[in-house]
Amino acid sequence: MAGDLRHGDTASAADTTDTADTPPAVEVRPAGAPRLAGTAWGLLILNTLGSAGAQTIIPLPRSLIQMVTMGSLVAAFTLALAVNLRLRIRPTAYVLLLTLLLVPSVLSSVELESGMGALFRCGRLALFIATLWLLTRWWDGSLTFVRSHIRMYFAVLGSVAAGLLLSPGAALPDLYGGRLVGALWPLTPPQIGQYAAVIIGLTVLLLMGRRTDRASAAVVIVPSLVLLALTHTRTATIGLLVGLLLAIGSLVLTSAAARRFFTWAVVVAVVAAVGFGSMLQAWFLRGQTQEYFTSLTGRAKVWDALLAAPRSTKEELFGMGLGDKSYGGLPIDNSWLAAYHEQGLIGVTLVAAFIAVLGGVALLRPPSLQRACAIFLITYCAIASYTEAGLADASPYLLHLGLAASLLAAPAATAPLPAPEVPRRRVPRWARDRKVG
């Protein structure tokens, strides 16, 4: 079974049962589809990297970056459609609620208060959701997409590390207070911190579940931790710690490895708090004053202005149309307020609904590695939604939650193998003639 998991994790529940009295079964899906589906998933990740960020070593025109990201979305949809020509999908409340989110998005964007870009973003969101629908055929509770998630984001972090080695000054600019940015591809510190935190958490859980070895896990975890520390991203760090705490806690009663890890984590946390408390506090504050820190680095002023702005009843319900998640030229940096501003109260309700659905399903599932990974992802996205936007538009957060939905899905339907045909015995002609006579 371990070998199967290393080659795409196509093992089903039938592989873990005693097959002595059970007829062999195969999953109803075309051969090789999981690998192609994983490629499509990686292209979706590329699409959500964004086109705005730090200055790169070689200046990249924004039009070129947008061409790459949008091209990857079209390629992902085309690839997903090519491997699912019969349009077989699996019902999932998460993607259904995302589809419903298109309604307030379109209704608020058709009046063009946010410009033609609003309709373009609606089209992008529609294509993004359509690709997810096509990929739901392989959402069967396996770890296929987890591995694709880790590999793609690790490749992105590899480009960040390469930029740091090639030009430390460009990767740690004064404009961002010396925080790590993407010097080859324009990535901001919060983006890098998010990617690092997510793959660290998932890799730790895979290691605990013995779905990867220590050497492979160290290759991912150690450099990702270094990059996370260089970004000084508090939200990603808190999301990682709290998400892992809840995910491992869900396994404590059934996994000895989880209990050992939990014990060692507590010991390390106590030692770090006692021995490196002042250093950790300095890293956490990033040289900011107490007043600036309590205002969430100025975010609270934008939030207050957004909530105080007058709105009509239609704008209250459906929002102002899909935009760049900013208000008055400043980033909103809050998923709930960004949804309220762009998709209204209906959008906020739908976002709350799919998070509640995913959380409720995760609580009802029996303890397992897949459930722990889903709990980590849901927890991380819930925490990050307070200081980051993206839960109501095509973004990495929707992919994280989509991955959680795939892990919480029931195993794919299986069908028994057909009984082998017994070749009919050919009777010689002389025997037939003798029988007739």
Tab-separated table of C-alpha atoms in Angstrom:
chain	number	residue	atom	x	y	z
A	1	MET	CA	0.000	0.000	0.000
A	2	ALA	CA	2.868	2.340	0.771
A	3	GLY	CA	4.131	1.945	-2.753
A	4	ASP	CA	0.740	2.893	-4.149
A	5	LEU	CA	0.653	6.034	-2.042
A	6	ARG	CA	4.045	7.105	-3.294
A	7	HIS	CA	2.794	6.818	-6.857
A	8	GLY	CA	-0.251	9.020	-6.578
A	9	ASP	CA	-2.088	7.566	-3.584
A	10	THR	CA	-4.702	5.725	-5.599
A	11	ALA	CA	-5.209	3.110	-2.917
A	12	SER	CA	-8.793	2.800	-1.786
A	13	ALA	CA	-10.378	1.486	1.370
A	14	ALA	CA	-10.515	-1.970	-0.213
A	15	ASP	CA	-6.701	-2.157	-0.072
A	16	THR	CA	-6.721	-2.062	3.735
A	17	THR	CA	-9.177	-4.904	4.252
A	18	ASP	CA	-8.682	-8.636	4.299
A	19	THR	CA	-9.003	-9.779	0.716
A	20	ALA	CA	-9.276	-13.469	1.450
A	21	ASP	CA	-13.072	-13.488	1.294
A	22	THR	CA	-13.561	-10.271	-0.646
A	23	PRO	CA	-13.655	-10.179	-4.455
A	24	PRO	CA	-11.101	-7.847	-6.006
A	25	ALA	CA	-12.365	-4.403	-6.964
A	26	VAL	CA	-11.209	-1.576	-9.100
A	27	GLU	CA	-12.153	2.080	-8.939
A	28	VAL	CA	-14.382	3.360	-11.703
A	29	ARG	CA	-12.097	5.943	-13.318
A	30	PRO	CA	-9.847	6.041	-16.354
A	31	ALA	CA	-6.264	4.885	-16.043
A	32	GLY	CA	-3.758	7.681	-15.468
A	33	ALA	CA	-6.405	10.285	-14.632
A	34	PRO	CA	-5.123	11.059	-11.102
A	35	ARG	CA	-1.741	12.213	-12.457
A	36	LEU	CA	-3.355	14.441	-15.081
A	37	ALA	CA	-5.822	15.728	-12.503
A	38	GLY	CA	-2.872	16.588	-10.251
A	39	THR	CA	-1.286	18.512	-13.116
A	40	ALA	CA	-4.494	20.487	-13.558
A	41	TRP	CA	-4.458	21.205	-9.824
A	42	GLY	CA	-0.921	22.540	-10.101
A	43	LEU	CA	-1.992	24.854	-12.933
A	44	LEU	CA	-4.778	26.212	-10.728
A	45	ILE	CA	-2.151	27.008	-8.099
A	46	LEU	CA	-0.080	28.837	-10.716
A	47	ASN	CA	-3.143	30.883	-11.656
A	48	THR	CA	-3.619	32.105	-8.080
A	49	LEU	CA	-0.054	33.384	-7.606
A	50	GLY	CA	-1.151	36.871	-8.662
A	51	SER	CA	0.464	39.529	-10.793
A	52	ALA	CA	1.277	42.248	-8.232
A	53	GLY	CA	4.061	42.144	-5.704
A	54	ALA	CA	7.673	43.096	-5.108
A	55	GLN	CA	10.158	44.318	-7.713
A	56	THR	CA	11.902	41.377	-9.353
A	57	ILE	CA	15.536	41.077	-10.422
A	58	ILE	CA	14.486	41.057	-14.065
A	59	PRO	CA	11.480	43.377	-14.439
A	60	LEU	CA	8.475	41.400	-15.646
A	61	PRO	CA	5.679	43.301	-17.397
A	62	ARG	CA	2.397	42.847	-15.582
A	63	SER	CA	0.752	41.919	-18.873
A	64	LEU	CA	3.197	39.024	-19.260
A	65	ILE	CA	2.517	37.785	-15.731
A	66	GLN	CA	-1.235	37.991	-16.269
A	67	MET	CA	-0.838	36.122	-19.551
A	68	VAL	CA	0.962	33.298	-17.712
A	69	THR	CA	-1.505	33.114	-14.848
A	70	MET	CA	-4.624	33.304	-17.020
A	71	GLY	CA	-3.087	30.897	-19.516
A	72	SER	CA	-2.552	28.417	-16.710
A	73	LEU	CA	-6.247	28.648	-15.773
A	74	VAL	CA	-7.324	27.975	-19.349
A	75	ALA	CA	-4.836	25.096	-19.526
A	76	ALA	CA	-6.128	23.660	-16.240
A	77	PHE	CA	-9.718	23.752	-17.483
A	78	THR	CA	-8.748	22.222	-20.827
A	79	LEU	CA	-6.767	19.436	-19.174
A	80	ALA	CA	-9.515	18.692	-16.649
A	81	LEU	CA	-12.054	18.582	-19.476
A	82	ALA	CA	-9.819	16.321	-21.569
A	83	VAL	CA	-9.662	13.688	-18.824
A	84	ASN	CA	-13.346	14.058	-17.980
A	85	LEU	CA	-15.022	14.344	-21.379
A	86	ARG	CA	-18.170	12.650	-20.112
A	87	LEU	CA	-18.506	15.431	-17.508
A	88	ARG	CA	-18.788	13.038	-14.590
A	89	ILE	CA	-18.778	15.020	-11.358
A	90	ARG	CA	-19.299	14.195	-7.711
A	91	PRO	CA	-21.833	16.219	-5.713
A	92	THR	CA	-20.102	18.454	-3.176
A	93	ALA	CA	-21.656	21.179	-1.082
A	94	TYR	CA	-18.436	23.202	-1.137
A	95	VAL	CA	-18.274	23.682	-4.912
A	96	LEU	CA	-22.054	24.107	-5.075
A	97	LEU	CA	-21.862	27.038	-2.653
A	98	LEU	CA	-18.963	28.480	-4.644
A	99	THR	CA	-21.161	28.281	-7.734
A	100	LEU	CA	-23.933	30.137	-5.921
A	101	LEU	CA	-21.353	32.798	-5.044
A	102	LEU	CA	-21.232	33.645	-8.744
A	103	VAL	CA	-24.777	35.055	-8.516
A	104	PRO	CA	-24.032	38.114	-6.332
A	105	SER	CA	-20.674	38.486	-8.091
A	106	VAL	CA	-22.287	38.819	-11.524
A	107	LEU	CA	-25.292	40.861	-10.372
A	108	SER	CA	-23.033	43.412	-8.692
A	109	SER	CA	-20.555	43.550	-11.575
A	110	VAL	CA	-22.879	44.031	-14.555
A	111	GLU	CA	-23.412	47.731	-13.751
A	112	LEU	CA	-19.654	48.254	-14.193
A	113	GLU	CA	-19.217	50.371	-11.045
A	114	SER	CA	-15.918	48.529	-10.611
A	115	GLY	CA	-15.074	48.785	-14.321
A	116	MET	CA	-14.774	46.141	-17.025
A	117	GLY	CA	-12.298	44.339	-14.814
A	118	ALA	CA	-15.191	43.211	-12.612
A	119	LEU	CA	-16.763	41.187	-15.430
A	120	PHE	CA	-13.344	39.780	-16.317
A	121	ARG	CA	-12.895	38.636	-12.719
A	122	CYS	CA	-16.357	37.052	-12.806
A	123	GLY	CA	-15.348	35.112	-15.909
A	124	ARG	CA	-12.146	34.003	-14.213
A	125	LEU	CA	-14.053	32.871	-11.114
A	126	ALA	CA	-16.551	30.971	-13.271
A	127	LEU	CA	-13.766	29.136	-15.135
A	128	PHE	CA	-11.998	28.432	-11.835
A	129	ILE	CA	-15.153	26.881	-10.340
A	130	ALA	CA	-15.865	24.927	-13.546
A	131	THR	CA	-12.402	23.375	-13.312
A	132	LEU	CA	-13.050	22.390	-9.700
A	133	TRP	CA	-16.321	20.731	-10.767
A	134	LEU	CA	-14.459	18.668	-13.375
A	135	LEU	CA	-11.856	17.607	-10.802
A	136	THR	CA	-14.459	16.520	-8.230
A	137	ARG	CA	-14.651	13.217	-10.063
A	138	TRP	CA	-11.403	12.286	-8.279
A	139	TRP	CA	-12.263	13.755	-4.890
A	140	ASP	CA	-12.405	10.431	-3.099
A	141	GLY	CA	-10.723	10.994	0.254
A	142	SER	CA	-7.268	10.000	-1.045
A	143	LEU	CA	-4.046	11.990	-0.694
A	144	THR	CA	-3.507	12.505	-4.440
A	145	PHE	CA	-4.177	16.235	-4.419
A	146	VAL	CA	-2.302	16.720	-1.122
A	147	ARG	CA	0.905	15.613	-2.791
A	148	SER	CA	0.220	17.807	-5.828
A	149	HIS	CA	-0.439	20.715	-3.459
A	150	ILE	CA	2.862	20.232	-1.649
A	151	ARG	CA	4.928	19.707	-4.793
A	152	MET	CA	3.644	22.806	-6.576
A	153	TYR	CA	3.990	25.155	-3.613
A	154	PHE	CA	7.423	23.730	-2.838
A	155	ALA	CA	8.438	24.563	-6.416
A	156	VAL	CA	7.165	28.121	-5.891
A	157	LEU	CA	9.194	28.402	-2.691
A	158	GLY	CA	12.175	27.051	-4.612
A	159	SER	CA	11.967	30.095	-6.899
A	160	VAL	CA	11.878	32.330	-3.807
A	161	ALA	CA	14.990	30.642	-2.380
A	162	ALA	CA	16.753	30.962	-5.730
A	163	GLY	CA	15.961	34.677	-5.816
A	164	LEU	CA	17.353	35.048	-2.289
A	165	LEU	CA	20.618	33.379	-3.307
A	166	LEU	CA	20.958	35.356	-6.546
A	167	SER	CA	20.146	38.775	-5.086
A	168	PRO	CA	19.737	39.049	-1.306
A	169	GLY	CA	19.156	42.802	-1.592
A	170	ALA	CA	16.220	42.377	-3.975
A	171	ALA	CA	14.783	39.492	-1.933
A	172	LEU	CA	14.994	41.420	1.376
A	173	PRO	CA	14.152	44.999	0.299
A	174	ASP	CA	13.858	47.954	2.643
A	175	LEU	CA	10.462	48.721	1.125
A	176	TYR	CA	9.079	45.689	2.977
A	177	GLY	CA	11.122	46.265	6.112
A	178	GLY	CA	13.685	43.611	5.230
A	179	ARG	CA	11.045	40.890	4.911
A	180	LEU	CA	11.477	38.158	2.300
A	181	VAL	CA	9.783	38.714	-1.069
A	182	GLY	CA	9.893	36.967	-4.429
A	183	ALA	CA	12.837	38.285	-6.443
A	184	LEU	CA	12.190	36.101	-9.503
A	185	TRP	CA	8.384	36.114	-9.438
A	186	PRO	CA	6.572	39.009	-7.700
A	187	LEU	CA	5.430	37.486	-4.415
A	188	THR	CA	4.741	39.406	-1.200
A	189	PRO	CA	5.822	38.261	2.297
A	190	PRO	CA	2.266	37.168	3.287
A	191	GLN	CA	2.029	35.008	0.148
A	192	ILE	CA	5.361	33.301	0.803
A	193	GLY	CA	4.475	32.816	4.467
A	194	GLN	CA	1.131	31.268	3.529
A	195	TYR	CA	2.655	28.784	1.064
A	196	ALA	CA	5.400	27.802	3.507
A	197	ALA	CA	3.019	27.347	6.443
A	198	VAL	CA	0.571	25.202	4.462
A	199	ILE	CA	3.134	22.754	3.094
A	200	ILE	CA	4.908	22.544	6.459
A	201	GLY	CA	1.659	21.581	8.171
A	202	LEU	CA	0.660	19.041	5.524
A	203	THR	CA	4.128	17.461	5.437
A	204	VAL	CA	4.218	17.125	9.227
A	205	LEU	CA	0.878	15.328	9.130
A	206	LEU	CA	2.016	13.032	6.302
A	207	LEU	CA	5.119	12.188	8.324
A	208	MET	CA	3.011	11.370	11.369
A	209	GLY	CA	0.748	9.186	9.248
A	210	ARG	CA	3.802	7.378	7.807
A	211	ARG	CA	2.943	8.440	4.269
A	212	THR	CA	6.429	9.876	3.772
A	213	ASP	CA	9.874	9.239	5.232
A	214	ARG	CA	11.856	11.543	7.490
A	215	ALA	CA	14.423	12.507	4.870
A	216	SER	CA	11.781	13.569	2.346
A	217	ALA	CA	9.877	15.456	5.040
A	218	ALA	CA	13.025	17.275	6.187
A	219	VAL	CA	13.735	18.403	2.607
A	220	VAL	CA	10.372	20.180	2.592
A	221	ILE	CA	10.026	21.309	6.208
A	222	VAL	CA	13.478	22.733	7.012
A	223	PRO	CA	13.876	25.198	4.095
A	224	SER	CA	10.190	26.144	4.332
A	225	LEU	CA	10.636	27.018	8.001
A	226	VAL	CA	13.624	29.204	7.125
A	227	LEU	CA	11.640	31.048	4.464
A	228	LEU	CA	8.667	31.452	6.815
A	229	ALA	CA	10.950	32.980	9.464
A	230	LEU	CA	12.411	35.409	6.913
A	231	THR	CA	8.949	36.642	5.910
A	232	HIS	CA	8.080	37.651	9.511
A	233	THR	CA	4.465	36.733	8.703
A	234	ARG	CA	2.538	36.496	11.966
A	235	THR	CA	-0.745	35.311	10.466
A	236	ALA	CA	0.892	32.359	8.698
A	237	THR	CA	2.828	31.394	11.829
A	238	ILE	CA	-0.233	31.505	14.086
A	239	GLY	CA	-2.306	29.638	11.497
A	240	LEU	CA	0.366	26.945	11.235
A	241	LEU	CA	0.651	26.450	14.996
A	242	VAL	CA	-3.067	26.495	15.774
A	243	GLY	CA	-3.915	24.387	12.716
A	244	LEU	CA	-1.366	21.730	13.653
A	245	LEU	CA	-2.526	21.802	17.271
A	246	LEU	CA	-6.114	21.020	16.289
A	247	ALA	CA	-5.152	18.542	13.565
A	248	ILE	CA	-2.823	16.555	15.797
A	249	GLY	CA	-5.323	16.797	18.642
A	250	SER	CA	-7.863	15.042	16.414
A	251	LEU	CA	-5.459	12.069	16.199
A	252	VAL	CA	-4.274	11.908	19.801
A	253	LEU	CA	-6.791	9.241	20.873
A	254	THR	CA	-6.033	6.929	17.959
A	255	SER	CA	-2.369	7.528	17.068
A	256	ALA	CA	0.676	6.895	19.239
A	257	ALA	CA	2.776	9.005	16.874
A	258	ALA	CA	0.398	11.936	17.381
A	259	ARG	CA	0.702	11.600	21.154
A	260	ARG	CA	4.503	11.552	20.983
A	261	PHE	CA	4.594	14.534	18.639
A	262	PHE	CA	2.162	16.455	20.813
A	263	THR	CA	4.285	15.813	23.915
A	264	TRP	CA	7.507	16.886	22.224
A	265	ALA	CA	5.811	19.971	20.779
A	266	VAL	CA	4.747	21.074	24.258
A	267	VAL	CA	8.285	20.564	25.601
A	268	VAL	CA	9.851	22.515	22.715
A	269	ALA	CA	7.297	25.329	23.102
A	270	VAL	CA	8.070	25.681	26.820
A	271	VAL	CA	11.838	25.676	26.237
A	272	ALA	CA	11.524	28.233	23.425
A	273	ALA	CA	9.301	30.496	25.519
A	274	VAL	CA	11.745	30.423	28.443
A	275	GLY	CA	15.037	30.546	26.564
A	276	PHE	CA	14.167	32.662	23.541
A	277	GLY	CA	11.197	34.706	24.734
A	278	SER	CA	12.719	38.121	24.028
A	279	MET	CA	13.950	37.040	20.584
A	280	LEU	CA	10.528	35.622	19.670
A	281	GLN	CA	8.819	38.793	20.881
A	282	ALA	CA	11.120	40.956	18.749
A	283	TRP	CA	10.428	38.764	15.696
A	284	PHE	CA	6.692	38.934	16.336
A	285	LEU	CA	6.563	42.731	16.735
A	286	ARG	CA	8.801	43.359	13.660
A	287	GLY	CA	9.989	46.631	15.203
A	288	GLN	CA	6.487	48.118	15.277
A	289	THR	CA	5.130	50.308	18.034
A	290	GLN	CA	2.431	48.963	20.335
A	291	GLU	CA	-0.149	51.346	18.848
A	292	TYR	CA	0.639	50.300	15.284
A	293	PHE	CA	0.540	46.642	16.296
A	294	THR	CA	-2.851	46.924	18.008
A	295	SER	CA	-4.300	48.588	14.894
A	296	LEU	CA	-3.188	45.510	12.908
A	297	THR	CA	-0.557	47.513	10.983
A	298	GLY	CA	-3.125	50.091	9.923
A	299	ARG	CA	-5.772	47.660	8.684
A	300	ALA	CA	-8.323	48.761	11.280
A	301	LYS	CA	-8.498	52.267	9.769
A	302	VAL	CA	-9.395	50.859	6.346
A	303	TRP	CA	-11.975	48.528	7.902
A	304	ASP	CA	-13.644	51.360	9.829
A	305	ALA	CA	-13.825	53.540	6.725
A	306	LEU	CA	-15.308	50.694	4.664
A	307	LEU	CA	-18.008	49.926	7.239
A	308	ALA	CA	-18.892	53.602	7.663
A	309	ALA	CA	-19.394	54.214	3.920
A	310	PRO	CA	-23.053	54.725	2.872
A	311	ARG	CA	-24.598	51.953	0.751
A	312	SER	CA	-27.891	51.376	-0.991
A	313	THR	CA	-30.000	48.301	-0.255
A	314	LYS	CA	-28.775	46.650	-3.449
A	315	GLU	CA	-25.166	47.347	-2.534
A	316	GLU	CA	-25.764	45.959	0.949
A	317	LEU	CA	-27.103	42.706	-0.495
A	318	PHE	CA	-24.971	42.204	-3.610
A	319	GLY	CA	-21.933	44.443	-3.072
A	320	MET	CA	-20.050	46.728	-5.446
A	321	GLY	CA	-18.724	44.118	-7.879
A	322	LEU	CA	-15.537	42.055	-7.982
A	323	GLY	CA	-12.491	44.288	-7.623
A	324	ASP	CA	-8.884	44.109	-6.463
A	325	LYS	CA	-9.816	43.706	-2.765
A	326	SER	CA	-9.017	47.327	-1.945
A	327	TYR	CA	-10.929	50.322	-0.586
A	328	GLY	CA	-9.836	53.884	-1.168
A	329	GLY	CA	-6.667	52.630	-2.797
A	330	LEU	CA	-5.660	50.622	0.296
A	331	PRO	CA	-5.871	46.829	0.649
A	332	ILE	CA	-8.808	45.560	2.693
A	333	ASP	CA	-6.862	42.552	4.038
A	334	ASN	CA	-9.923	40.841	5.496
A	335	SER	CA	-11.839	38.137	3.632
A	336	TRP	CA	-15.155	38.910	5.309
A	337	LEU	CA	-15.048	42.656	4.684
A	338	ALA	CA	-13.767	42.117	1.134
A	339	ALA	CA	-16.725	39.783	0.481
A	340	TYR	CA	-19.099	42.318	2.042
A	341	HIS	CA	-17.678	45.127	-0.088
A	342	GLU	CA	-17.696	43.219	-3.369
A	343	GLN	CA	-20.490	40.616	-3.001
A	344	GLY	CA	-22.574	42.041	-0.183
A	345	LEU	CA	-24.271	40.253	2.675
A	346	ILE	CA	-25.222	37.378	0.360
A	347	GLY	CA	-21.562	36.796	-0.408
A	348	VAL	CA	-20.615	36.868	3.269
A	349	THR	CA	-23.397	34.369	4.037
A	350	LEU	CA	-22.227	31.952	1.335
A	351	VAL	CA	-18.605	32.162	2.508
A	352	ALA	CA	-19.683	31.454	6.078
A	353	ALA	CA	-21.847	28.579	4.804
A	354	PHE	CA	-19.104	26.664	3.012
A	355	ILE	CA	-16.665	27.067	5.889
A	356	ALA	CA	-19.346	25.879	8.325
A	357	VAL	CA	-20.190	22.919	6.084
A	358	LEU	CA	-16.566	21.853	5.778
A	359	GLY	CA	-16.000	22.259	9.517
A	360	GLY	CA	-19.150	20.309	10.356
A	361	VAL	CA	-18.263	17.437	8.024
A	362	ALA	CA	-14.726	17.308	9.460
A	363	LEU	CA	-16.109	17.011	12.995
A	364	LEU	CA	-18.442	14.173	11.976
A	365	ARG	CA	-15.779	12.090	10.220
A	366	PRO	CA	-13.963	9.388	12.219
A	367	PRO	CA	-10.325	10.098	13.128
A	368	SER	CA	-7.972	9.637	10.185
A	369	LEU	CA	-4.991	11.274	8.506
A	370	GLN	CA	-7.239	12.745	5.814
A	371	ARG	CA	-9.514	14.278	8.432
A	372	ALA	CA	-6.503	15.753	10.268
A	373	CYS	CA	-5.206	17.357	7.051
A	374	ALA	CA	-8.656	18.799	6.363
A	375	ILE	CA	-8.919	20.215	9.890
A	376	PHE	CA	-5.505	21.854	9.491
A	377	LEU	CA	-6.484	23.491	6.191
A	378	ILE	CA	-9.887	24.693	7.415
A	379	THR	CA	-8.370	26.105	10.606
A	380	TYR	CA	-5.582	27.854	8.736
A	381	CYS	CA	-7.987	29.491	6.260
A	382	ALA	CA	-10.348	30.571	9.048
A	383	ILE	CA	-7.503	32.262	10.941
A	384	ALA	CA	-5.970	33.851	7.845
A	385	SER	CA	-9.370	35.228	6.760
A	386	TYR	CA	-9.108	37.867	9.504
A	387	THR	CA	-6.036	39.579	8.027
A	388	GLU	CA	-6.014	38.301	4.431
A	389	ALA	CA	-8.557	38.570	1.594
A	390	GLY	CA	-9.434	35.820	-0.857
A	391	LEU	CA	-12.211	33.586	0.455
A	392	ALA	CA	-14.763	34.992	-2.008
A	393	ASP	CA	-12.704	34.980	-5.204
A	394	ALA	CA	-10.311	32.674	-7.055
A	395	SER	CA	-7.387	32.408	-4.631
A	396	PRO	CA	-5.080	29.947	-2.857
A	397	TYR	CA	-7.523	29.896	0.061
A	398	LEU	CA	-10.272	28.442	-2.125
A	399	LEU	CA	-7.801	25.783	-3.275
A	400	HIS	CA	-6.835	24.985	0.331
A	401	LEU	CA	-10.513	24.539	1.183
A	402	GLY	CA	-11.080	22.571	-2.021
A	403	LEU	CA	-8.292	20.240	-0.938
A	404	ALA	CA	-10.018	19.866	2.432
A	405	ALA	CA	-13.276	19.022	0.652
A	406	SER	CA	-11.509	16.342	-1.429
A	407	LEU	CA	-10.086	14.792	1.750
A	408	LEU	CA	-13.484	14.711	3.445
A	409	ALA	CA	-15.241	13.133	0.449
A	410	ALA	CA	-16.426	9.546	0.651
A	411	PRO	CA	-14.283	6.937	-1.172
A	412	ALA	CA	-14.999	6.585	-4.875
A	413	ALA	CA	-17.493	3.960	-5.991
A	414	THR	CA	-15.955	0.635	-6.857
A	415	ALA	CA	-17.113	-2.112	-9.148
A	416	PRO	CA	-16.199	-5.824	-9.009
A	417	LEU	CA	-13.917	-7.132	-11.677
A	418	PRO	CA	-15.722	-9.200	-14.334
A	419	ALA	CA	-15.363	-12.933	-13.928
A	420	PRO	CA	-12.712	-14.383	-16.242
A	421	GLU	CA	-14.125	-16.005	-19.310
A	422	VAL	CA	-13.650	-19.771	-19.472
A	423	PRO	CA	-12.671	-20.761	-22.988
A	424	ARG	CA	-15.080	-23.193	-24.576
A	425	ARG	CA	-13.575	-26.565	-25.261
A	426	ARG	CA	-13.401	-27.302	-28.945
A	427	VAL	CA	-14.828	-30.672	-29.816
A	428	PRO	CA	-13.081	-32.464	-32.671
A	429	ARG	CA	-15.145	-33.073	-35.775
A	430	TRP	CA	-14.801	-36.863	-35.556
A	431	ALA	CA	-16.244	-36.739	-31.991
A	432	ARG	CA	-19.222	-34.679	-33.173
A	433	ASP	CA	-19.859	-37.092	-36.041
A	434	ARG	CA	-19.665	-40.044	-33.696
A	435	LYS	CA	-22.124	-38.424	-31.274
A	436	VAL	CA	-24.593	-37.763	-34.110
A	437	GLY	CA	-24.274	-41.304	-35.347
